[in-house]
mmCIF file of C-alpha atoms in Angstrom:
data_model
loop_
_atom_site.group_PDB
_atom_site.id
_atom_site.type_symbol
_atom_site.label_atom_id
_atom_site.label_comp_id
_atom_site.label_asym_id
_atom_site.label_seq_id
_atom_site.Cartn_x
_atom_site.Cartn_y
_atom_site.Cartn_z
ATOM 1 C CA MET E 1 38.049 116.466 99.671
ATOM 2 C CA ALA E 2 38.906 116.123 95.975
ATOM 3 C CA ASP E 3 39.014 112.563 94.629
ATOM 4 C CA GLY E 4 42.801 112.574 94.206
ATOM 5 C CA ALA E 5 43.437 113.781 97.745
ATOM 6 C CA ARG E 6 40.896 111.313 99.136
ATOM 7 C CA ILE E 7 42.473 108.383 97.277
ATOM 8 C CA ALA E 8 45.952 109.404 98.458
ATOM 9 C CA ALA E 9 44.753 109.708 102.076
ATOM 10 C CA GLU E 10 43.063 106.308 101.950
ATOM 11 C CA ALA E 11 46.200 104.747 100.461
ATOM 12 C CA ARG E 12 48.325 106.206 103.260
ATOM 13 C CA ASP E 13 45.918 104.881 105.876
ATOM 14 C CA ARG E 14 46.076 101.406 104.341
ATOM 15 C CA ALA E 15 49.862 101.460 104.018
ATOM 16 C CA TYR E 16 50.406 102.469 107.634
ATOM 17 C CA SER E 17 47.764 100.154 109.088
ATOM 18 C CA THR E 18 48.825 97.020 107.183
ATOM 19 C CA PRO E 19 51.325 94.803 109.045
ATOM 20 C CA LEU E 20 54.716 94.821 107.354
ATOM 21 C CA GLU E 21 54.632 91.054 106.965
ATOM 22 C CA ASP E 22 51.583 91.485 104.711
ATOM 23 C CA PHE E 23 53.164 94.048 102.380
ATOM 24 C CA HIS E 24 53.089 93.253 98.651
ATOM 25 C CA VAL E 25 54.351 96.383 96.913
ATOM 26 C CA GLY E 26 54.392 94.556 93.574
ATOM 27 C CA ASP E 27 50.597 94.652 93.329
ATOM 28 C CA PRO E 28 49.973 96.191 89.851
ATOM 29 C CA GLU E 29 46.857 97.955 91.142
ATOM 30 C CA LEU E 30 49.049 100.200 93.315
ATOM 31 C CA PHE E 31 50.696 101.506 90.144
ATOM 32 C CA ARG E 32 47.499 101.866 88.127
ATOM 33 C CA THR E 33 46.016 104.010 90.892
ATOM 34 C CA ASP E 34 49.287 105.832 91.670
ATOM 35 C CA THR E 35 48.937 104.802 95.336
ATOM 36 C CA HIS E 36 52.240 102.969 95.758
ATOM 37 C CA TRP E 37 54.066 105.934 97.291
ATOM 38 C CA PRO E 38 53.162 105.508 101.002
ATOM 39 C CA TRP E 39 53.891 101.790 100.873
ATOM 40 C CA PHE E 40 57.445 102.414 99.696
ATOM 41 C CA GLU E 41 57.798 105.347 102.074
ATOM 42 C CA ARG E 42 57.044 103.062 105.006
ATOM 43 C CA LEU E 43 59.391 100.334 103.788
ATOM 44 C CA ARG E 44 62.275 102.795 103.392
ATOM 45 C CA ALA E 45 61.708 103.987 106.955
ATOM 46 C CA GLU E 46 60.958 100.713 108.721
ATOM 47 C CA ASP E 47 62.091 97.728 106.635
ATOM 48 C CA PRO E 48 64.148 98.844 103.619
ATOM 49 C CA VAL E 49 65.052 95.284 102.591
ATOM 50 C CA HIS E 50 61.706 93.554 102.961
ATOM 51 C CA TYR E 51 60.653 89.960 102.392
ATOM 52 C CA CYS E 52 57.235 89.296 100.900
ATOM 53 C CA LYS E 53 56.525 85.673 101.702
ATOM 54 C CA SER E 54 53.507 85.267 99.423
ATOM 55 C CA SER E 55 52.153 87.012 96.322
ATOM 56 C CA ASP E 56 50.767 86.259 92.878
ATOM 57 C CA PHE E 57 54.399 86.356 91.738
ATOM 58 C CA GLY E 58 55.738 84.137 94.511
ATOM 59 C CA PRO E 59 57.967 85.255 97.390
ATOM 60 C CA TYR E 60 60.456 88.056 96.824
ATOM 61 C CA TRP E 61 62.757 90.556 98.504
ATOM 62 C CA SER E 62 62.126 94.283 97.982
ATOM 63 C CA VAL E 63 65.184 96.546 98.008
ATOM 64 C CA THR E 64 63.897 100.091 98.418
ATOM 65 C CA LYS E 65 66.796 102.420 99.318
ATOM 66 C CA PHE E 66 69.211 104.091 96.925
ATOM 67 C CA ASP E 67 72.505 102.689 98.247
ATOM 68 C CA ASP E 68 71.166 99.142 98.587
ATOM 69 C CA ILE E 69 69.848 99.246 95.012
ATOM 70 C CA VAL E 70 73.260 100.376 93.776
ATOM 71 C CA ALA E 71 74.896 97.555 95.754
ATOM 72 C CA VAL E 72 72.669 94.891 94.185
ATOM 73 C CA ASP E 73 72.757 96.336 90.675
ATOM 74 C CA GLY E 74 76.521 96.695 90.777
ATOM 75 C CA ASP E 75 77.202 93.116 91.891
ATOM 76 C CA HIS E 76 76.365 91.065 88.802
ATOM 77 C CA ASN E 77 78.437 88.151 90.065
ATOM 78 C CA THR E 78 76.150 87.580 93.066
ATOM 79 C CA PHE E 79 72.859 88.802 91.618
ATOM 80 C CA SER E 80 71.961 87.252 88.279
ATOM 81 C CA SER E 81 69.805 88.685 85.487
ATOM 82 C CA SER E 82 69.661 85.390 83.637
ATOM 83 C CA SER E 83 66.395 84.326 82.039
ATOM 84 C CA GLU E 84 67.287 80.785 83.053
ATOM 85 C CA ARG E 85 66.877 81.897 86.685
ATOM 86 C CA GLY E 86 63.652 83.805 86.073
ATOM 87 C CA GLY E 87 64.686 86.958 84.250
ATOM 88 C CA ILE E 88 64.480 90.649 85.097
ATOM 89 C CA ALA E 89 60.845 91.104 86.163
ATOM 90 C CA LEU E 90 58.931 90.263 89.303
ATOM 91 C CA GLY E 91 57.020 87.554 87.466
ATOM 92 C CA ASP E 92 59.117 84.553 86.484
ATOM 93 C CA SER E 93 59.944 84.154 82.796
ATOM 94 C CA PHE E 94 62.144 81.115 82.428
ATOM 95 C CA GLU E 95 63.700 80.571 79.010
ATOM 96 C CA SER E 96 67.029 79.370 77.725
ATOM 97 C CA ALA E 97 69.875 81.849 77.402
ATOM 98 C CA ALA E 98 69.914 81.218 73.657
ATOM 99 C CA GLY E 99 66.551 82.920 73.182
ATOM 100 C CA ALA E 100 66.885 85.709 75.742
ATOM 101 C CA SER E 101 67.728 89.348 75.139
ATOM 102 C CA PHE E 102 71.048 90.608 76.455
ATOM 103 C CA ILE E 103 69.345 92.390 79.369
ATOM 104 C CA SER E 104 68.321 88.924 80.605
ATOM 105 C CA GLN E 105 71.779 87.406 80.355
ATOM 106 C CA ASP E 106 74.858 87.349 82.554
ATOM 107 C CA SER E 107 78.508 87.905 81.681
ATOM 108 C CA PRO E 108 80.151 87.286 79.317
ATOM 109 C CA ARG E 109 77.200 86.710 76.956
ATOM 110 C CA HIS E 110 75.580 89.958 78.091
ATOM 111 C CA GLU E 111 78.558 92.128 77.196
ATOM 112 C CA ALA E 112 79.134 90.375 73.877
ATOM 113 C CA GLN E 113 75.595 91.101 72.694
ATOM 114 C CA ARG E 114 75.325 94.577 74.200
ATOM 115 C CA ARG E 115 78.524 95.543 72.378
ATOM 116 C CA VAL E 116 76.804 94.926 69.028
ATOM 117 C CA VAL E 117 74.258 97.735 69.440
ATOM 118 C CA ALA E 118 76.333 100.101 71.613
ATOM 119 C CA PRO E 119 77.776 102.077 68.631
ATOM 120 C CA MET E 120 74.255 103.303 67.844
ATOM 121 C CA PHE E 121 74.112 105.102 71.199
ATOM 122 C CA THR E 122 77.450 106.910 71.450
ATOM 123 C CA SER E 123 77.645 110.675 71.926
ATOM 124 C CA GLY E 124 78.755 111.052 68.319
ATOM 125 C CA ALA E 125 75.868 108.971 67.009
ATOM 126 C CA MET E 126 73.416 111.005 69.088
ATOM 127 C CA ALA E 127 74.794 114.283 67.756
ATOM 128 C CA ALA E 128 74.385 113.023 64.196
ATOM 129 C CA MET E 129 70.819 111.901 64.900
ATOM 130 C CA GLU E 130 69.651 115.050 66.692
ATOM 131 C CA PRO E 131 68.689 117.109 63.599
ATOM 132 C CA LEU E 132 66.365 114.345 62.415
ATOM 133 C CA ILE E 133 64.756 113.983 65.855
ATOM 134 C CA ARG E 134 64.326 117.745 66.032
ATOM 135 C CA SER E 135 62.688 117.996 62.624
ATOM 136 C CA ARG E 136 60.300 115.162 63.410
ATOM 137 C CA ALA E 137 59.439 116.551 66.835
ATOM 138 C CA ALA E 138 58.773 119.929 65.223
ATOM 139 C CA ALA E 139 56.481 118.380 62.614
ATOM 140 C CA ILE E 140 54.508 116.495 65.282
ATOM 141 C CA LEU E 141 54.096 119.606 67.422
ATOM 142 C CA ASP E 142 53.117 121.806 64.472
ATOM 143 C CA GLU E 143 50.156 119.514 63.785
ATOM 144 C CA LEU E 144 48.705 119.756 67.303
ATOM 145 C CA PRO E 145 45.296 121.444 67.580
ATOM 146 C CA VAL E 146 45.037 124.694 69.533
ATOM 147 C CA GLY E 147 42.060 125.392 71.746
ATOM 148 C CA GLU E 148 40.692 121.850 71.807
ATOM 149 C CA THR E 149 41.271 118.797 73.978
ATOM 150 C CA PHE E 150 43.445 115.972 72.661
ATOM 151 C CA ASP E 151 45.339 112.961 73.998
ATOM 152 C CA PHE E 152 48.949 113.996 74.615
ATOM 153 C CA VAL E 153 50.061 110.358 74.951
ATOM 154 C CA ASP E 154 48.841 109.433 71.484
ATOM 155 C CA ARG E 155 49.580 112.641 69.586
ATOM 156 C CA VAL E 156 53.022 113.400 71.057
ATOM 157 C CA SER E 157 54.597 110.738 73.284
ATOM 158 C CA VAL E 158 53.677 107.643 71.272
ATOM 159 C CA GLU E 159 54.092 109.259 67.869
ATOM 160 C CA LEU E 160 57.543 110.642 68.595
ATOM 161 C CA THR E 161 58.875 107.370 69.968
ATOM 162 C CA ALA E 162 57.244 105.393 67.140
ATOM 163 C CA GLN E 163 59.044 107.569 64.595
ATOM 164 C CA MET E 164 62.328 107.274 66.465
ATOM 165 C CA LEU E 165 62.107 103.488 66.767
ATOM 166 C CA ALA E 166 61.245 103.127 63.098
ATOM 167 C CA THR E 167 64.301 105.247 62.254
ATOM 168 C CA LEU E 168 66.693 103.314 64.515
ATOM 169 C CA MET E 169 65.498 99.978 63.165
ATOM 170 C CA ASP E 170 64.895 101.165 59.593
ATOM 171 C CA PHE E 171 61.413 99.733 60.035
ATOM 172 C CA PRO E 172 58.806 100.651 57.385
ATOM 173 C CA PHE E 173 57.788 104.156 58.432
ATOM 174 C CA GLU E 174 54.128 103.730 57.500
ATOM 175 C CA GLU E 175 53.949 100.762 59.890
ATOM 176 C CA ARG E 176 55.711 102.537 62.782
ATOM 177 C CA ARG E 177 52.752 102.340 65.147
ATOM 178 C CA LEU E 178 53.161 98.553 65.257
ATOM 179 C CA LEU E 179 56.254 99.071 67.422
ATOM 180 C CA PRO E 180 54.802 100.939 70.412
ATOM 181 C CA ARG E 181 51.694 98.781 70.098
ATOM 182 C CA ALA E 182 53.877 95.679 70.441
ATOM 183 C CA SER E 183 55.445 97.227 73.538
ATOM 184 C CA ASP E 184 51.981 97.775 75.027
ATOM 185 C CA LEU E 185 51.039 94.174 74.339
ATOM 186 C CA LEU E 186 54.259 92.866 75.855
ATOM 187 C CA LEU E 187 53.728 94.910 79.020
ATOM 188 C CA ALA E 188 50.213 93.512 79.323
ATOM 189 C CA ALA E 189 51.695 90.069 79.991
ATOM 190 C CA PRO E 190 50.769 88.663 83.424
ATOM 191 C CA ILE E 191 54.456 88.162 84.285
ATOM 192 C CA LEU E 192 54.903 91.939 83.981
ATOM 193 C CA GLY E 193 52.014 92.659 86.276
ATOM 194 C CA GLY E 194 49.502 93.643 83.619
ATOM 195 C CA GLY E 195 46.718 92.337 81.423
ATOM 196 C CA SER E 196 44.232 89.617 82.150
ATOM 197 C CA PRO E 197 44.132 85.917 81.269
ATOM 198 C CA ALA E 198 40.834 86.489 79.447
ATOM 199 C CA GLY E 199 42.615 88.611 76.864
ATOM 200 C CA GLU E 200 45.633 86.355 76.413
ATOM 201 C CA PRO E 201 44.697 84.633 73.111
ATOM 202 C CA ALA E 202 44.021 87.930 71.323
ATOM 203 C CA ARG E 203 47.133 89.553 72.828
ATOM 204 C CA GLN E 204 49.382 86.702 71.747
ATOM 205 C CA ALA E 205 47.847 86.542 68.260
ATOM 206 C CA GLU E 206 48.472 90.257 67.672
ATOM 207 C CA LEU E 207 52.018 89.985 68.996
ATOM 208 C CA MET E 208 52.711 87.006 66.773
ATOM 209 C CA ALA E 209 51.661 88.997 63.693
ATOM 210 C CA THR E 210 54.117 91.771 64.558
ATOM 211 C CA PHE E 211 56.912 89.330 65.391
ATOM 212 C CA THR E 212 56.360 87.576 62.059
ATOM 213 C CA ARG E 213 56.803 90.946 60.352
ATOM 214 C CA LEU E 214 60.015 91.589 62.318
ATOM 215 C CA VAL E 215 61.406 88.142 61.531
ATOM 216 C CA GLY E 216 60.830 88.781 57.837
ATOM 217 C CA ILE E 217 62.678 92.104 58.009
ATOM 218 C CA PHE E 218 65.512 90.479 59.985
ATOM 219 C CA ALA E 219 65.902 87.787 57.324
ATOM 220 C CA GLU E 220 65.911 90.394 54.562
ATOM 221 C CA ARG E 221 68.605 92.444 56.368
ATOM 222 C CA ALA E 222 70.684 89.307 56.930
ATOM 223 C CA ALA E 223 70.734 88.790 53.179
ATOM 224 C CA ASN E 224 70.963 92.477 52.209
ATOM 225 C CA PRO E 225 72.490 94.557 55.012
ATOM 226 C CA ARG E 226 71.860 98.267 55.240
ATOM 227 C CA ASN E 227 74.002 100.818 56.999
ATOM 228 C CA ASP E 228 73.665 101.789 60.636
ATOM 229 C CA ASP E 229 70.291 100.378 61.579
ATOM 230 C CA LEU E 230 69.797 98.217 64.643
ATOM 231 C CA ILE E 231 68.272 95.241 62.834
ATOM 232 C CA SER E 232 71.188 95.065 60.383
ATOM 233 C CA MET E 233 73.640 95.282 63.291
ATOM 234 C CA LEU E 234 71.943 92.388 65.054
ATOM 235 C CA ALA E 235 71.589 90.348 61.858
ATOM 236 C CA HIS E 236 75.278 90.550 60.956
ATOM 237 C CA ASP E 237 77.000 89.854 64.241
ATOM 238 C CA PRO E 238 77.450 86.211 65.303
ATOM 239 C CA ALA E 239 76.754 87.211 68.909
ATOM 240 C CA THR E 240 73.202 88.302 68.067
ATOM 241 C CA ASN E 241 72.077 86.725 64.796
ATOM 242 C CA GLY E 242 71.177 83.387 66.378
ATOM 243 C CA GLY E 243 72.491 81.520 63.381
ATOM 244 C CA GLY E 244 69.331 82.595 61.585
ATOM 245 C CA ASP E 245 67.040 80.977 64.189
ATOM 246 C CA PRO E 246 64.285 83.470 65.158
ATOM 247 C CA TYR E 247 63.964 81.922 68.605
ATOM 248 C CA LYS E 248 67.568 82.903 69.282
ATOM 249 C CA TYR E 249 67.434 86.523 68.097
ATOM 250 C CA VAL E 250 63.888 87.786 68.582
ATOM 251 C CA GLY E 251 64.532 88.483 72.288
ATOM 252 C CA ASN E 252 66.855 91.354 71.424
ATOM 253 C CA LEU E 253 64.322 92.777 68.967
ATOM 254 C CA VAL E 254 61.714 92.721 71.724
ATOM 255 C CA LEU E 255 64.123 94.411 74.135
ATOM 256 C CA LEU E 256 64.853 97.228 71.693
ATOM 257 C CA ILE E 257 61.152 97.816 71.040
ATOM 258 C CA VAL E 258 60.231 98.035 74.727
ATOM 259 C CA ALA E 259 63.321 99.934 75.883
ATOM 260 C CA GLY E 260 63.234 102.241 72.883
ATOM 261 C CA SER E 261 59.610 103.106 73.448
ATOM 262 C CA ASP E 262 58.848 103.248 77.112
ATOM 263 C CA THR E 263 61.526 105.238 78.925
ATOM 264 C CA THR E 264 61.141 108.204 76.597
ATOM 265 C CA ARG E 265 57.440 107.911 75.954
ATOM 266 C CA HIS E 266 56.333 107.823 79.577
ATOM 267 C CA SER E 267 58.879 110.416 80.650
ATOM 268 C CA ILE E 268 57.572 112.874 78.036
ATOM 269 C CA THR E 269 54.064 112.452 79.410
ATOM 270 C CA GLY E 270 55.193 112.379 83.026
ATOM 271 C CA GLY E 271 57.172 115.580 82.561
ATOM 272 C CA LEU E 272 54.163 117.502 81.281
ATOM 273 C CA LEU E 273 52.025 116.161 84.114
ATOM 274 C CA ALA E 274 54.674 117.095 86.707
ATOM 275 C CA LEU E 275 54.931 120.637 85.349
ATOM 276 C CA ASN E 276 51.155 121.047 85.546
ATOM 277 C CA GLU E 277 51.155 119.737 89.109
ATOM 278 C CA ASN E 278 53.995 122.132 89.995
ATOM 279 C CA PRO E 279 53.014 125.409 88.292
ATOM 280 C CA GLU E 280 55.859 127.348 89.913
ATOM 281 C CA GLN E 281 58.294 125.055 88.089
ATOM 282 C CA TYR E 282 56.445 125.560 84.801
ATOM 283 C CA ALA E 283 56.669 129.332 85.316
ATOM 284 C CA LYS E 284 60.401 128.975 85.986
ATOM 285 C CA LEU E 285 60.788 127.055 82.712
ATOM 286 C CA ARG E 286 58.908 129.725 80.771
ATOM 287 C CA GLU E 287 61.275 132.333 82.162
ATOM 288 C CA ASP E 288 64.400 130.356 81.249
ATOM 289 C CA SER E 289 64.242 127.564 78.669
ATOM 290 C CA GLY E 290 67.958 126.996 79.314
ATOM 291 C CA LEU E 291 66.831 124.936 82.300
ATOM 292 C CA ILE E 292 65.661 122.139 79.999
ATOM 293 C CA ALA E 293 68.993 120.281 80.005
ATOM 294 C CA GLY E 294 68.857 119.899 83.798
ATOM 295 C CA MET E 295 65.113 119.322 83.814
ATOM 296 C CA VAL E 296 65.428 116.189 81.672
ATOM 297 C CA PRO E 297 67.180 113.970 84.273
ATOM 298 C CA GLU E 298 64.866 115.387 86.927
ATOM 299 C CA ILE E 299 61.865 114.272 84.857
ATOM 300 C CA ILE E 300 63.368 110.793 84.508
ATOM 301 C CA ARG E 301 64.061 110.565 88.255
ATOM 302 C CA TYR E 302 60.637 111.872 89.195
ATOM 303 C CA GLN E 303 58.789 109.637 86.744
ATOM 304 C CA SER E 304 60.994 106.517 87.162
ATOM 305 C CA PRO E 305 59.536 104.924 84.002
ATOM 306 C CA VAL E 306 61.043 101.527 84.832
ATOM 307 C CA ALA E 307 59.573 100.808 88.258
ATOM 308 C CA HIS E 308 61.766 97.829 89.045
ATOM 309 C CA MET E 309 64.365 95.356 87.903
ATOM 310 C CA ARG E 310 64.715 91.879 89.312
ATOM 311 C CA ARG E 311 67.799 89.824 90.115
ATOM 312 C CA THR E 312 68.185 86.302 91.496
ATOM 313 C CA ALA E 313 70.843 85.598 94.108
ATOM 314 C CA VAL E 314 73.316 82.930 93.015
ATOM 315 C CA ALA E 315 74.982 82.846 96.460
ATOM 316 C CA ASP E 316 74.022 83.879 99.966
ATOM 317 C CA ALA E 317 74.464 87.635 100.414
ATOM 318 C CA THR E 318 73.800 90.372 102.952
ATOM 319 C CA ILE E 319 72.017 93.544 101.864
ATOM 320 C CA GLY E 320 70.868 96.156 104.343
ATOM 321 C CA GLY E 321 71.555 93.790 107.219
ATOM 322 C CA LYS E 322 69.296 91.062 105.781
ATOM 323 C CA THR E 323 70.554 87.670 104.632
ATOM 324 C CA ILE E 324 69.382 86.797 101.150
ATOM 325 C CA LYS E 325 69.799 83.133 100.293
ATOM 326 C CA ALA E 326 70.920 81.693 96.992
ATOM 327 C CA GLY E 327 67.973 81.227 94.641
ATOM 328 C CA GLU E 328 65.846 83.984 96.152
ATOM 329 C CA LYS E 329 64.273 86.714 94.050
ATOM 330 C CA VAL E 330 65.498 90.281 94.677
ATOM 331 C CA ILE E 331 63.526 93.267 93.346
ATOM 332 C CA MET E 332 65.301 96.599 93.022
ATOM 333 C CA TRP E 333 62.550 99.206 93.229
ATOM 334 C CA TYR E 334 63.990 102.113 91.231
ATOM 335 C CA VAL E 335 60.768 104.012 91.831
ATOM 336 C CA SER E 336 61.502 103.899 95.559
ATOM 337 C CA GLY E 337 65.252 104.529 95.389
ATOM 338 C CA ASN E 338 64.536 107.710 93.457
ATOM 339 C CA ARG E 339 62.537 109.019 96.434
ATOM 340 C CA ASP E 340 65.109 108.104 99.097
ATOM 341 C CA ALA E 341 65.812 111.164 101.262
ATOM 342 C CA SER E 342 69.071 109.662 102.521
ATOM 343 C CA ALA E 343 70.524 109.965 98.995
ATOM 344 C CA ILE E 344 68.469 112.706 97.307
ATOM 345 C CA GLU E 345 67.614 116.031 98.904
ATOM 346 C CA ASN E 346 63.869 116.767 99.063
ATOM 347 C CA PRO E 347 63.156 113.755 96.813
ATOM 348 C CA ASP E 348 59.373 114.101 96.631
ATOM 349 C CA ALA E 349 59.674 117.578 95.099
ATOM 350 C CA PHE E 350 59.887 118.161 91.353
ATOM 351 C CA ILE E 351 62.650 120.757 90.943
ATOM 352 C CA ILE E 352 63.724 121.535 87.384
ATOM 353 C CA ASP E 353 66.916 123.319 88.471
ATOM 354 C CA ARG E 354 67.911 120.712 91.042
ATOM 355 C CA GLU E 355 71.586 120.978 91.991
ATOM 356 C CA ARG E 356 72.397 117.288 91.303
ATOM 357 C CA PRO E 357 69.709 116.096 88.857
ATOM 358 C CA ARG E 358 71.639 112.998 87.784
ATOM 359 C CA GLN E 359 71.635 111.552 91.281
ATOM 360 C CA HIS E 360 69.087 108.851 90.476
ATOM 361 C CA VAL E 361 68.844 105.121 89.781
ATOM 362 C CA ALA E 362 66.352 105.226 86.903
ATOM 363 C CA PHE E 363 68.878 103.882 84.367
ATOM 364 C CA GLY E 364 70.383 101.258 86.669
ATOM 365 C CA PHE E 365 74.025 100.711 87.573
ATOM 366 C CA GLY E 366 76.911 98.465 86.634
ATOM 367 C CA VAL E 367 77.144 96.351 83.500
ATOM 368 C CA HIS E 368 73.377 96.524 82.945
ATOM 369 C CA ARG E 369 73.144 100.328 82.997
ATOM 370 C CA CYS E 370 70.745 101.378 80.217
ATOM 371 C CA VAL E 371 72.583 101.408 76.897
ATOM 372 C CA GLY E 372 70.101 103.908 75.412
ATOM 373 C CA GLN E 373 70.155 106.523 78.165
ATOM 374 C CA ARG E 374 71.783 109.154 75.926
ATOM 375 C CA LEU E 375 69.074 108.676 73.320
ATOM 376 C CA ALA E 376 66.305 108.939 75.919
ATOM 377 C CA GLU E 377 67.757 112.129 77.365
ATOM 378 C CA MET E 378 68.385 113.669 73.961
ATOM 379 C CA GLN E 379 64.835 112.964 72.765
ATOM 380 C CA LEU E 380 63.382 114.486 75.917
ATOM 381 C CA ARG E 381 65.588 117.554 75.650
ATOM 382 C CA VAL E 382 64.744 118.116 71.991
ATOM 383 C CA VAL E 383 60.998 117.675 72.377
ATOM 384 C CA TRP E 384 60.914 120.104 75.310
ATOM 385 C CA GLU E 385 63.026 122.651 73.462
ATOM 386 C CA GLU E 386 60.633 122.475 70.530
ATOM 387 C CA MET E 387 57.553 122.566 72.750
ATOM 388 C CA MET E 388 58.721 125.656 74.612
ATOM 389 C CA LYS E 389 59.382 127.452 71.311
ATOM 390 C CA ARG E 390 55.750 126.964 70.346
ATOM 391 C CA PHE E 391 53.645 126.602 73.458
ATOM 392 C CA PRO E 392 54.374 128.486 76.673
ATOM 393 C CA PHE E 393 51.758 126.328 78.351
ATOM 394 C CA ILE E 394 50.059 123.013 77.650
ATOM 395 C CA GLU E 395 47.282 122.464 80.159
ATOM 396 C CA VAL E 396 46.353 119.050 81.566
ATOM 397 C CA VAL E 397 42.542 119.104 81.653
ATOM 398 C CA GLY E 398 41.694 115.687 83.125
ATOM 399 C CA GLU E 399 43.031 112.743 85.050
ATOM 400 C CA PRO E 400 45.667 110.522 83.418
ATOM 401 C CA ARG E 401 44.970 106.855 82.810
ATOM 402 C CA ARG E 402 47.972 104.870 83.996
ATOM 403 C CA LEU E 403 49.312 101.496 82.938
ATOM 404 C CA THR E 404 48.347 98.463 84.981
ATOM 405 C CA SER E 405 51.932 97.313 85.353
ATOM 406 C CA ASN E 406 54.411 96.986 88.187
ATOM 407 C CA PHE E 407 57.295 96.957 85.685
ATOM 408 C CA VAL E 408 56.857 100.039 83.508
ATOM 409 C CA LYS E 409 55.372 103.056 85.265
ATOM 410 C CA GLY E 410 53.569 104.965 82.590
ATOM 411 C CA TYR E 411 50.450 106.327 80.950
ATOM 412 C CA GLU E 412 47.819 105.213 78.480
ATOM 413 C CA TYR E 413 46.038 108.567 78.182
ATOM 414 C CA LEU E 414 46.441 112.216 79.213
ATOM 415 C CA PRO E 415 43.889 114.821 78.098
ATOM 416 C CA VAL E 416 45.424 118.224 77.432
ATOM 417 C CA ARG E 417 44.613 121.545 75.777
ATOM 418 C CA ILE E 418 46.827 124.202 74.240
ATOM 419 C CA PRO E 419 45.232 127.551 75.099
ATOM 420 C CA GLY E 420 44.300 129.670 72.116
#
């Protein structure tokens, strides 16, 4: 039995032999090894709203089915995102509302801050930005080596998102790699199910250097605004400029770096991997590149780059027949909801011409639905259009190395080769 099949079989055996009361689906190792699937499969079938009484992250509820996730995500009055109650990740991150990003705030503060950056992500803004994204994607792809192995994550996924982030923020282009690197360092935090305490001092020191650079740029934009970049927008709106106090505005900078990097970056990589694992779908794409527009949301569903979001109940509530008490931690497992057969037909299959490709929970629901979803989808569409113009086939030639994170489901490395 090949290693991958053996690992998958062993994971299934463990998932179905472990008592439900001992389930801890937030174990980051399950995501690093890509063995979380049978654990969520069993929860959806036998205990879709499950209570984990003990873990490294404390006790928590897991919500694993599509409709229950929508119910929690859509009820922001009962289920809080506030950093003051622990934030949006499985690991607690308590901080005052003043220093939190808008994704970790409740109404009305959330809407007031989100509104500041929303104009950057309208359909009109995306249409205006597309030619630049296309030209940069083309330049990246034209530099790829043919006939030799290279890291697709580094050469394509990271580079494209680094360029896009630098453009959105008007960040010095020659320093663009600092942005995805900062995202990697943030995701290595123990509260996000990654990293190790031994590496904490070095991780924090490197992050501090990048944040110092960002604070300097923010201060410069506050004094000398530029047009239509995210940092200038944040610096010149009272809802987001923190009165000039870095502690009160840096949270939104961090949010934009992580959100702007990871959904697109890991979906680009995950899409190529999925096509290699489903060669009949790759052949279908080669026959009709017009399928790309529908393939993009299918890639996002199938990859589920944000594995979960957390809420904290502010009042007793019933979800899936279970009573959740005020103060308890509720984890919406998007990665599981996107494989729920009661909401999505044949959910474990990767189908690039799926009839309803947007039937997924990867971007969330309600007031916290991802503000940058249009940008993520447009970048994916453009990069695949440009790839298919140049390369009918990009071959995955080795195993991917996945992130050790229960929050972002992604990749550190993917060896590929473009046939000569």
